[in-house]
PDB file of C-alpha atoms in Angstrom:
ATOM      1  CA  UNK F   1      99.075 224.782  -7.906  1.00  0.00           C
ATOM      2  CA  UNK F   2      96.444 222.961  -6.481  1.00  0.00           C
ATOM      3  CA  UNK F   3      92.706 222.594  -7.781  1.00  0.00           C
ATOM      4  CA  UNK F   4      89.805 222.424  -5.868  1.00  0.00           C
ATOM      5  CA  UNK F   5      86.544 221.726  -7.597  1.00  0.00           C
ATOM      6  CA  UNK F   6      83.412 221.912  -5.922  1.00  0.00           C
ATOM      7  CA  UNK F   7      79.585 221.222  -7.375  1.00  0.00           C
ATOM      8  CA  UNK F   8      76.406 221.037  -5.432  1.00  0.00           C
ATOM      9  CA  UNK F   9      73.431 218.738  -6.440  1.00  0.00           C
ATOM     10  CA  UNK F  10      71.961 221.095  -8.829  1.00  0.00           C
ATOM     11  CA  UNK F  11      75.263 221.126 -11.431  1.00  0.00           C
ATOM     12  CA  UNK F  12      76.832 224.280 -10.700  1.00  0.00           C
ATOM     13  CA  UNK F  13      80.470 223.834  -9.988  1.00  0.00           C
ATOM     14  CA  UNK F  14      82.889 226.602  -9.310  1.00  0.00           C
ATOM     15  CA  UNK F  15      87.052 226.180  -9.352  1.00  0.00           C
ATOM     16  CA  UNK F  16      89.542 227.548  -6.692  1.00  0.00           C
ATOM     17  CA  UNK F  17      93.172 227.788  -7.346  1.00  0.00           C
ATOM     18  CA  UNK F  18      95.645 227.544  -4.093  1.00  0.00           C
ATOM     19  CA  UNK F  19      99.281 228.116  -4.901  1.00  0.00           C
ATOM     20  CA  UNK F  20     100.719 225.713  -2.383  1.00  0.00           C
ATOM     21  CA  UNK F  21     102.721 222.589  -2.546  1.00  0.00           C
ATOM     22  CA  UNK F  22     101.438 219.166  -1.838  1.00  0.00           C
ATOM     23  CA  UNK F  23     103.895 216.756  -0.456  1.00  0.00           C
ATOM     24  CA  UNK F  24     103.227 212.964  -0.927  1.00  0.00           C
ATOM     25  CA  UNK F  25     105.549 210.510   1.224  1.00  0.00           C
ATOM     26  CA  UNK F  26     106.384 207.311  -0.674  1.00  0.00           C
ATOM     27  CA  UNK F  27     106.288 204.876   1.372  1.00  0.00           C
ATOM     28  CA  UNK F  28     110.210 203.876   1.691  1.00  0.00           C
ATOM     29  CA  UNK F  29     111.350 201.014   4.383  1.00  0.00           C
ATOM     30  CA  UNK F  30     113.067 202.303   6.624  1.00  0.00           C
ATOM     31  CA  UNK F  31     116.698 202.693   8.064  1.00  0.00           C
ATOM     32  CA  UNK F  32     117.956 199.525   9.911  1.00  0.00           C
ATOM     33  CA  UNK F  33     118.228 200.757  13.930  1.00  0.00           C
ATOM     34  CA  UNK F  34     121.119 198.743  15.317  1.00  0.00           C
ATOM     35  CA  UNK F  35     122.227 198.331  19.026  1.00  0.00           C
ATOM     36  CA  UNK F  36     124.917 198.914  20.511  1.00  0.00           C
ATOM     37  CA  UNK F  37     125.297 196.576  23.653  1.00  0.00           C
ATOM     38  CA  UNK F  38     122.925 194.692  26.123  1.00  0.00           C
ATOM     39  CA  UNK F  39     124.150 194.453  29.899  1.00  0.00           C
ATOM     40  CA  UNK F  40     122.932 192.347  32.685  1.00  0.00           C
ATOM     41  CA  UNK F  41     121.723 194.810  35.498  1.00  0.00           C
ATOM     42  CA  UNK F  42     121.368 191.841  37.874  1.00  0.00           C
ATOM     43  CA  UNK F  43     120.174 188.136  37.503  1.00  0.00           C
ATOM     44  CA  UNK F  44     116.805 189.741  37.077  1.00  0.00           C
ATOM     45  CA  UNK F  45     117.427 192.152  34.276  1.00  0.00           C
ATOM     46  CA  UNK F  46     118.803 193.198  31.089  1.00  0.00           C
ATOM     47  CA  UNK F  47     119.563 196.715  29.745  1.00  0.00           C
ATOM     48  CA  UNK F  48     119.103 197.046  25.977  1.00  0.00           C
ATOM     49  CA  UNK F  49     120.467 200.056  24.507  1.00  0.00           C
ATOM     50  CA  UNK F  50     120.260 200.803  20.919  1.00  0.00           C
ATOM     51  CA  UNK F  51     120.893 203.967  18.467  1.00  0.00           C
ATOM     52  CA  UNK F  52     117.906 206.455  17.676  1.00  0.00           C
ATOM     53  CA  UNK F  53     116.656 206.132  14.710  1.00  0.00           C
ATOM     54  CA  UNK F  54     117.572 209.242  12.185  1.00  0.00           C
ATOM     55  CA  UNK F  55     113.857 210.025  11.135  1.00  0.00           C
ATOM     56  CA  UNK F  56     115.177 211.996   7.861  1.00  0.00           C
ATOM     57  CA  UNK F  57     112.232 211.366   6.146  1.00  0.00           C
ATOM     58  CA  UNK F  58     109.758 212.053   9.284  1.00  0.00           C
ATOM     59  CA  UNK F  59     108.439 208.760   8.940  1.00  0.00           C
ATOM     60  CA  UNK F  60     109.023 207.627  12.400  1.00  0.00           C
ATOM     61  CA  UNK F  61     106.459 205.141  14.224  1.00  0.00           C
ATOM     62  CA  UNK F  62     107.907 202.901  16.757  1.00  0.00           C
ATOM     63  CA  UNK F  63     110.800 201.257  18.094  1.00  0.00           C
ATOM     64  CA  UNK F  64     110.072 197.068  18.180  1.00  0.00           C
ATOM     65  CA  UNK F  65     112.262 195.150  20.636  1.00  0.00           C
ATOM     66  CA  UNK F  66     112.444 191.552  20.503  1.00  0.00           C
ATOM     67  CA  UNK F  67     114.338 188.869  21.905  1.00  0.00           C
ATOM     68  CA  UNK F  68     115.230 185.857  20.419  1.00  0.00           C
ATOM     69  CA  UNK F  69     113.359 182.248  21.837  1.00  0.00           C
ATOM     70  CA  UNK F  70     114.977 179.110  22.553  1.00  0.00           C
ATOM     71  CA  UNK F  71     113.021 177.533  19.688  1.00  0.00           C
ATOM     72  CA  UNK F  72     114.550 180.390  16.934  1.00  0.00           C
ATOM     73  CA  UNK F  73     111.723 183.018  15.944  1.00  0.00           C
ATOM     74  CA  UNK F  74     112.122 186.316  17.719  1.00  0.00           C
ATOM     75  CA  UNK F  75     109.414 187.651  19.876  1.00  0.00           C
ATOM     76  CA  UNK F  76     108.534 191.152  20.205  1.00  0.00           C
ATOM     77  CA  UNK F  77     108.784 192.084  24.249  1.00  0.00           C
ATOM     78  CA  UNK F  78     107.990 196.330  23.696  1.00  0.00           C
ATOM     79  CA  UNK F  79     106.941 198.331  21.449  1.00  0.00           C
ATOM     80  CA  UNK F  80     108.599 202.087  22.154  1.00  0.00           C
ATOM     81  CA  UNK F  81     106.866 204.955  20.436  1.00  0.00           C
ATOM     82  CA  UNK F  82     108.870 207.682  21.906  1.00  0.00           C
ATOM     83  CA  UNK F  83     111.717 208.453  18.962  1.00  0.00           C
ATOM     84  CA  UNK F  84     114.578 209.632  21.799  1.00  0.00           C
ATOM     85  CA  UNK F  85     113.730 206.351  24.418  1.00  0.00           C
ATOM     86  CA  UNK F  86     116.625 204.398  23.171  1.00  0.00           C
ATOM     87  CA  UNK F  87     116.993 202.507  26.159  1.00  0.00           C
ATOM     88  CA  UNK F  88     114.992 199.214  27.463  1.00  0.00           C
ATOM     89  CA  UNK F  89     115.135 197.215  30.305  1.00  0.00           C
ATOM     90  CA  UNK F  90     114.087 193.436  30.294  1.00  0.00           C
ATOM     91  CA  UNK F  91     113.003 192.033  33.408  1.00  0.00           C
ATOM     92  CA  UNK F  92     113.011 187.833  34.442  1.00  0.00           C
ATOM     93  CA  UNK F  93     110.931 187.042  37.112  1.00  0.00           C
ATOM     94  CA  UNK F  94     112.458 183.629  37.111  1.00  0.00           C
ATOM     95  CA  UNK F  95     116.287 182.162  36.711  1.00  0.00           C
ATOM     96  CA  UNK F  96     117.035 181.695  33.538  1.00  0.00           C
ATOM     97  CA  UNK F  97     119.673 184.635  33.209  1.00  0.00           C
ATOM     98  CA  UNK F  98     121.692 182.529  35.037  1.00  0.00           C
ATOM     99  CA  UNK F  99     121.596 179.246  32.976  1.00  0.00           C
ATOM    100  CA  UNK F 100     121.153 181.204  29.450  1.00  0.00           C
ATOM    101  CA  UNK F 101     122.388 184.024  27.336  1.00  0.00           C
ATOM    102  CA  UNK F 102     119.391 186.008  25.903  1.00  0.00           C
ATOM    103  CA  UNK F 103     119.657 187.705  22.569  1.00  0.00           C
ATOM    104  CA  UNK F 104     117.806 191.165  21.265  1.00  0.00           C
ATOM    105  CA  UNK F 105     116.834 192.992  18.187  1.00  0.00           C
ATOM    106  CA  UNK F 106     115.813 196.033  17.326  1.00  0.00           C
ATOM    107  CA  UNK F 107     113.051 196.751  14.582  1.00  0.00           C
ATOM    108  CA  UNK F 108     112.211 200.018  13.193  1.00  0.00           C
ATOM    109  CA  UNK F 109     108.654 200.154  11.980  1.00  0.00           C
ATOM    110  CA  UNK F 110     107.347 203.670  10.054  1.00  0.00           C
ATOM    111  CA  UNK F 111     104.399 205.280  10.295  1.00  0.00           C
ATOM    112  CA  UNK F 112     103.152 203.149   7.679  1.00  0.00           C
ATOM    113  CA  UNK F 113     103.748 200.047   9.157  1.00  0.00           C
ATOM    114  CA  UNK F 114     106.391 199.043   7.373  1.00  0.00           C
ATOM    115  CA  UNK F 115     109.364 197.809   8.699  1.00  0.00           C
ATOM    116  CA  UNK F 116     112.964 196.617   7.802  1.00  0.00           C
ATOM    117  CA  UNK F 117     113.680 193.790   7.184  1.00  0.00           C
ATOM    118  CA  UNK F 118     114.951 192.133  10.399  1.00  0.00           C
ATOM    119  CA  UNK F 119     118.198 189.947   9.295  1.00  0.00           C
ATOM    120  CA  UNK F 120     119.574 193.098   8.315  1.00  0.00           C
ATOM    121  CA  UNK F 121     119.934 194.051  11.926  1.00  0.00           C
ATOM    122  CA  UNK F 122     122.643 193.048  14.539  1.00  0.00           C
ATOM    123  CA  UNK F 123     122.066 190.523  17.025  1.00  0.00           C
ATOM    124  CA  UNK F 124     123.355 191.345  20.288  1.00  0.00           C
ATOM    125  CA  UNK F 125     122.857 188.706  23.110  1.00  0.00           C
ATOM    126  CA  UNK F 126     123.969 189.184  26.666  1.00  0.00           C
ATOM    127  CA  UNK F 127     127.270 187.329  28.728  1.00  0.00           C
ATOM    128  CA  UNK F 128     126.253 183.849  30.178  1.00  0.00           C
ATOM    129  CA  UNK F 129     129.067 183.562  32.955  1.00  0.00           C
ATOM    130  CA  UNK F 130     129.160 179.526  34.664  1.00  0.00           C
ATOM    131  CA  UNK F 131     131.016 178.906  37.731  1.00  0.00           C
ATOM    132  CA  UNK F 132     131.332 175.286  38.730  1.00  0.00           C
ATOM    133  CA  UNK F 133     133.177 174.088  41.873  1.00  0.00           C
ATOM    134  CA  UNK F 134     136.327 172.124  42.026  1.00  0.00           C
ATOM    135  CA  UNK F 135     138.756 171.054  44.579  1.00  0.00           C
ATOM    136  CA  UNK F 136     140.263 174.022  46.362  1.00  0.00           C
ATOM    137  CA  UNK F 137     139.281 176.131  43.251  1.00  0.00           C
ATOM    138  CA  UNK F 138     136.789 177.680  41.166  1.00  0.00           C
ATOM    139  CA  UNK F 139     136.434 177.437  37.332  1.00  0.00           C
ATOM    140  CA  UNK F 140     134.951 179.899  35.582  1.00  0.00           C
ATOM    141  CA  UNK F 141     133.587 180.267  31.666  1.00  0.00           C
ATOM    142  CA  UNK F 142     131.666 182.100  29.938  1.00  0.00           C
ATOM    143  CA  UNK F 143     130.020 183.058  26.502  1.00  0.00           C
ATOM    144  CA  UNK F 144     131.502 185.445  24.118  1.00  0.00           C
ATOM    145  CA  UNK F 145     130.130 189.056  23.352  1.00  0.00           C
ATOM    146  CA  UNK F 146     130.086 188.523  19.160  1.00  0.00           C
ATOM    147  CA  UNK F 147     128.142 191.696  18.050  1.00  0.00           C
ATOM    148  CA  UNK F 148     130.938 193.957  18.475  1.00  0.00           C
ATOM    149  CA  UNK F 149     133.648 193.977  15.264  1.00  0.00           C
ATOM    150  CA  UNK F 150     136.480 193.660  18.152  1.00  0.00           C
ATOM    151  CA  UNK F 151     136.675 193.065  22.256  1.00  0.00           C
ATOM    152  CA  UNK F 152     138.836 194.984  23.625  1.00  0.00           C
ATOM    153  CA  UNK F 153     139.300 193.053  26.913  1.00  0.00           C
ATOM    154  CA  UNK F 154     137.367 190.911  29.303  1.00  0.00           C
ATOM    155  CA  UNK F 155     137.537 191.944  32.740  1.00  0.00           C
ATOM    156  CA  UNK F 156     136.708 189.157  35.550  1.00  0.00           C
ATOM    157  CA  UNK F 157     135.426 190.427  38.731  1.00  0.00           C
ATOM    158  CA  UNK F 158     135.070 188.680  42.183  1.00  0.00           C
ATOM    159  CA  UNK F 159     131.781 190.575  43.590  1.00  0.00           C
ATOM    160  CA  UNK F 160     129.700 191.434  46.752  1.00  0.00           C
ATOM    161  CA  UNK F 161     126.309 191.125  45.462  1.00  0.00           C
ATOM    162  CA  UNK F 162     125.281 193.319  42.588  1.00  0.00           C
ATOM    163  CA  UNK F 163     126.937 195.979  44.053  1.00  0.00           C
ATOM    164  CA  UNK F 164     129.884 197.247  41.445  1.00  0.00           C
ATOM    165  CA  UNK F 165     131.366 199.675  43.928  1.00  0.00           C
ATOM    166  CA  UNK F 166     132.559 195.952  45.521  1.00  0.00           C
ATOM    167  CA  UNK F 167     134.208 194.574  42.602  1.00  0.00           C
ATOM    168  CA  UNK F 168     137.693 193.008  43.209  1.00  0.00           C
ATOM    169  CA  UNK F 169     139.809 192.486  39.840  1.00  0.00           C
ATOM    170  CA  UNK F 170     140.916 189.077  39.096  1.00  0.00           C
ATOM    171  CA  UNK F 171     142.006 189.608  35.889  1.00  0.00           C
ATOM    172  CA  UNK F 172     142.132 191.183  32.427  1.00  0.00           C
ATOM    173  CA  UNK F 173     141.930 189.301  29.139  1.00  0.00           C
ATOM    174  CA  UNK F 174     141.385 189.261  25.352  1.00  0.00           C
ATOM    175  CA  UNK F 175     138.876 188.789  23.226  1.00  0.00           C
ATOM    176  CA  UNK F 176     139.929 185.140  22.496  1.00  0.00           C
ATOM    177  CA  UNK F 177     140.136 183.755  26.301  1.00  0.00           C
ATOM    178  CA  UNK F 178     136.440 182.982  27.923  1.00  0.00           C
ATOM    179  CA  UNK F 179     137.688 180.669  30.666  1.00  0.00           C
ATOM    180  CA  UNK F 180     139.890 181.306  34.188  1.00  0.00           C
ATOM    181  CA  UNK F 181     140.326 179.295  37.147  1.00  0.00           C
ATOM    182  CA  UNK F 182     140.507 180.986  40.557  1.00  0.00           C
ATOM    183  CA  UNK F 183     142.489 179.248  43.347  1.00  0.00           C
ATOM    184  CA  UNK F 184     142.707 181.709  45.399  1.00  0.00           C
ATOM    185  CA  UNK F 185     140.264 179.873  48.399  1.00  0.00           C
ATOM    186  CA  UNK F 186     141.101 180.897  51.591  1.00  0.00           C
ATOM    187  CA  UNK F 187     137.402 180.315  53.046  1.00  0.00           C
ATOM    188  CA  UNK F 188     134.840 178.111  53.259  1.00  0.00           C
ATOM    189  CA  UNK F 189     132.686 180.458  51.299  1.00  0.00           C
ATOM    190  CA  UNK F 190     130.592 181.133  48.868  1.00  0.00           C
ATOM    191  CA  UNK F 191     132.288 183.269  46.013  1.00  0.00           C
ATOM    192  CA  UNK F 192     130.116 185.240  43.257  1.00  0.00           C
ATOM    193  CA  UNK F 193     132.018 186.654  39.737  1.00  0.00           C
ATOM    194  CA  UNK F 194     131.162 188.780  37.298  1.00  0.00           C
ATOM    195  CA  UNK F 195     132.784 189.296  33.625  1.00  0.00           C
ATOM    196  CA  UNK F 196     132.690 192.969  32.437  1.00  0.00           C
ATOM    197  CA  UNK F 197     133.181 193.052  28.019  1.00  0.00           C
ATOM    198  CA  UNK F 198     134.520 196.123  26.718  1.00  0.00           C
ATOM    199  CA  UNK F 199     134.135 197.092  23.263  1.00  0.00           C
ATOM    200  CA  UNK F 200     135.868 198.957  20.680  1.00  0.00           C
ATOM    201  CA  UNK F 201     134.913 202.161  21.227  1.00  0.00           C
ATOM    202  CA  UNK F 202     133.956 204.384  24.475  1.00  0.00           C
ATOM    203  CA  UNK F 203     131.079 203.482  26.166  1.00  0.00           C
ATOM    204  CA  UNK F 204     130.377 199.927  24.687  1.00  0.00           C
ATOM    205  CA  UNK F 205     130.653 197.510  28.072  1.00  0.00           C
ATOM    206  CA  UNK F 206     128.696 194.508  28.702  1.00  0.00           C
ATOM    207  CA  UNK F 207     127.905 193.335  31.860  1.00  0.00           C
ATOM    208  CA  UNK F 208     127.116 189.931  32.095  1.00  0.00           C
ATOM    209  CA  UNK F 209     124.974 187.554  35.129  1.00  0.00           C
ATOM    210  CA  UNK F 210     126.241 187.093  38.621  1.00  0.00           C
ATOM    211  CA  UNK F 211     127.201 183.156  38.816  1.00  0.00           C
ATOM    212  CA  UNK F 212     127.862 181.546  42.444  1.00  0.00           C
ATOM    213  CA  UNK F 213     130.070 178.405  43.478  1.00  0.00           C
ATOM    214  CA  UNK F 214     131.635 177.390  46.422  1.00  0.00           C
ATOM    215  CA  UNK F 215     134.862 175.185  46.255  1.00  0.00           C
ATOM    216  CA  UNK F 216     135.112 172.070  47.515  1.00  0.00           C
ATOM    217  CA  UNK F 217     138.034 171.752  50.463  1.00  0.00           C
ATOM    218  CA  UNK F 218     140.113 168.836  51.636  1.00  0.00           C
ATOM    219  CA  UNK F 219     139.456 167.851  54.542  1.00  0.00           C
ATOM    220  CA  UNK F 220     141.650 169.274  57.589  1.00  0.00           C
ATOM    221  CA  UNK F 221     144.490 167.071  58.742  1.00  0.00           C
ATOM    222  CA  UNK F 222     144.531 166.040  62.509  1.00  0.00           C
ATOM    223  CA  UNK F 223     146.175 167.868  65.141  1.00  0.00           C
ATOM    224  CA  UNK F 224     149.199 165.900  66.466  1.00  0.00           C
ATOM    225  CA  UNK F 225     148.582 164.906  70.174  1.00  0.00           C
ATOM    226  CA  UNK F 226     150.615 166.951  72.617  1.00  0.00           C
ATOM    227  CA  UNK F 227     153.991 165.161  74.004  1.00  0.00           C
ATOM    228  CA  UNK F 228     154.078 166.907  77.333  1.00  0.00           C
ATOM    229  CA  UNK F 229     153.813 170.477  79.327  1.00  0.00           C
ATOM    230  CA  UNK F 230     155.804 171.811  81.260  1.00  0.00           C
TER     231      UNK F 230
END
């Protein structure tokens, strides 16, 4: 039951009973929201996509995404207050995607403002893929996708562009091998790659920058002089 007391200015007071329950929320931090990949949508973007967040206890308040900085501290880039917008993209108006890897976090904060505590939550950072030019050839390496307990394969693309319909398969490998050297140079060309992560279950896949080299070719040998027509 519930009592409500009221008195006026004069000293009369008068009691109500309501039979009605009153719910207090304790103030409880809340569950950890993890992610479950980041993907490179081109050299200009990154797709963050991360697990809703249960909201058993109705205490929902915002999603908090933030991305690690070179120096160490993380730095909040959105704050999402819609509970079933699990998905974020991160745009670079400059470069840097394809010099760097960029790392993310996700932080649950409840409609108290409390949040938990962020080194409980996985770090997921994004495929850095480098190709340098050599002598009729092209080596390739890139950074490893560690947030996932297992890779199931990385998958090395030669690609048109950004376009993934135009993605020619150079290769599949495991979780262990992050470099490959392409000798297949039949042009004085500029060739573009792509590495595509797949994790251990359906629907984990990592995407990672488009990197650029073209290989450096002998030079051609002389023709021979012709001997005579006839």
């Amino acid at each position: 039951e519930v009592s409500l007391v009221a008195e006026e200015v004069c000293g009369c007071r008068d009691t109500a009973l309501v039979e009605d329950a009153v719910v207090i929320l304790e103030d409880i931090e809340p569950d950890v929201v993890n992610i479950q990949y980041v993907s490179v949508l081109g050299n200009d973007a990154i797709q963050i996509q991360f697990n809703p967040y249960p909201n058993t206890r109705e205490d929902f308040g915002s999603y908090h995404i933030l991305r690690k900085n070179p120096s160490g501290p993380y730095e909040s880039v959105a704050i999402v207050e819609d509970i079933t917008q699990t998905t974020y993209i991160d745009t670079f108006p400059d470069n840097r995607l394809l010099t760097q890897s960029q790392c993310y976090k996700v932080q649950l904060i409840n409609n108290c403002g409390t949040a938990h505590d962020l080194v409980l939550a996985e770090e997921h950072c994004s495929i850095n893929l480098q190709a340098m030019a050599g002598m009729e050839e092209v080596r390739l390496r890139w950074t490893p996708y560690e947030a996932w307990p297992q890779i199931r394969s990385y998958q090395l693309f030669r690609v048109d562009g950004y376009d993934p319909m135009q993605m020619e398969l150079l290769g599949e490998f495991d979780g262990n091998t992050l470099t490959y050297i392409d000798t297949a140079m039949y042009c004085y060309d500029t060739y573009s790659y792509r590495i595509l992560a797949t994790g251990p279950a359906p629907g984990l896949r990592s995407l990672s920058d488009t990197s650029f080299a073209a290989p450096h070719h002998f030079p051609p040998k002389e023709a021979r002089n012709i001997q005579r027509v006839t």
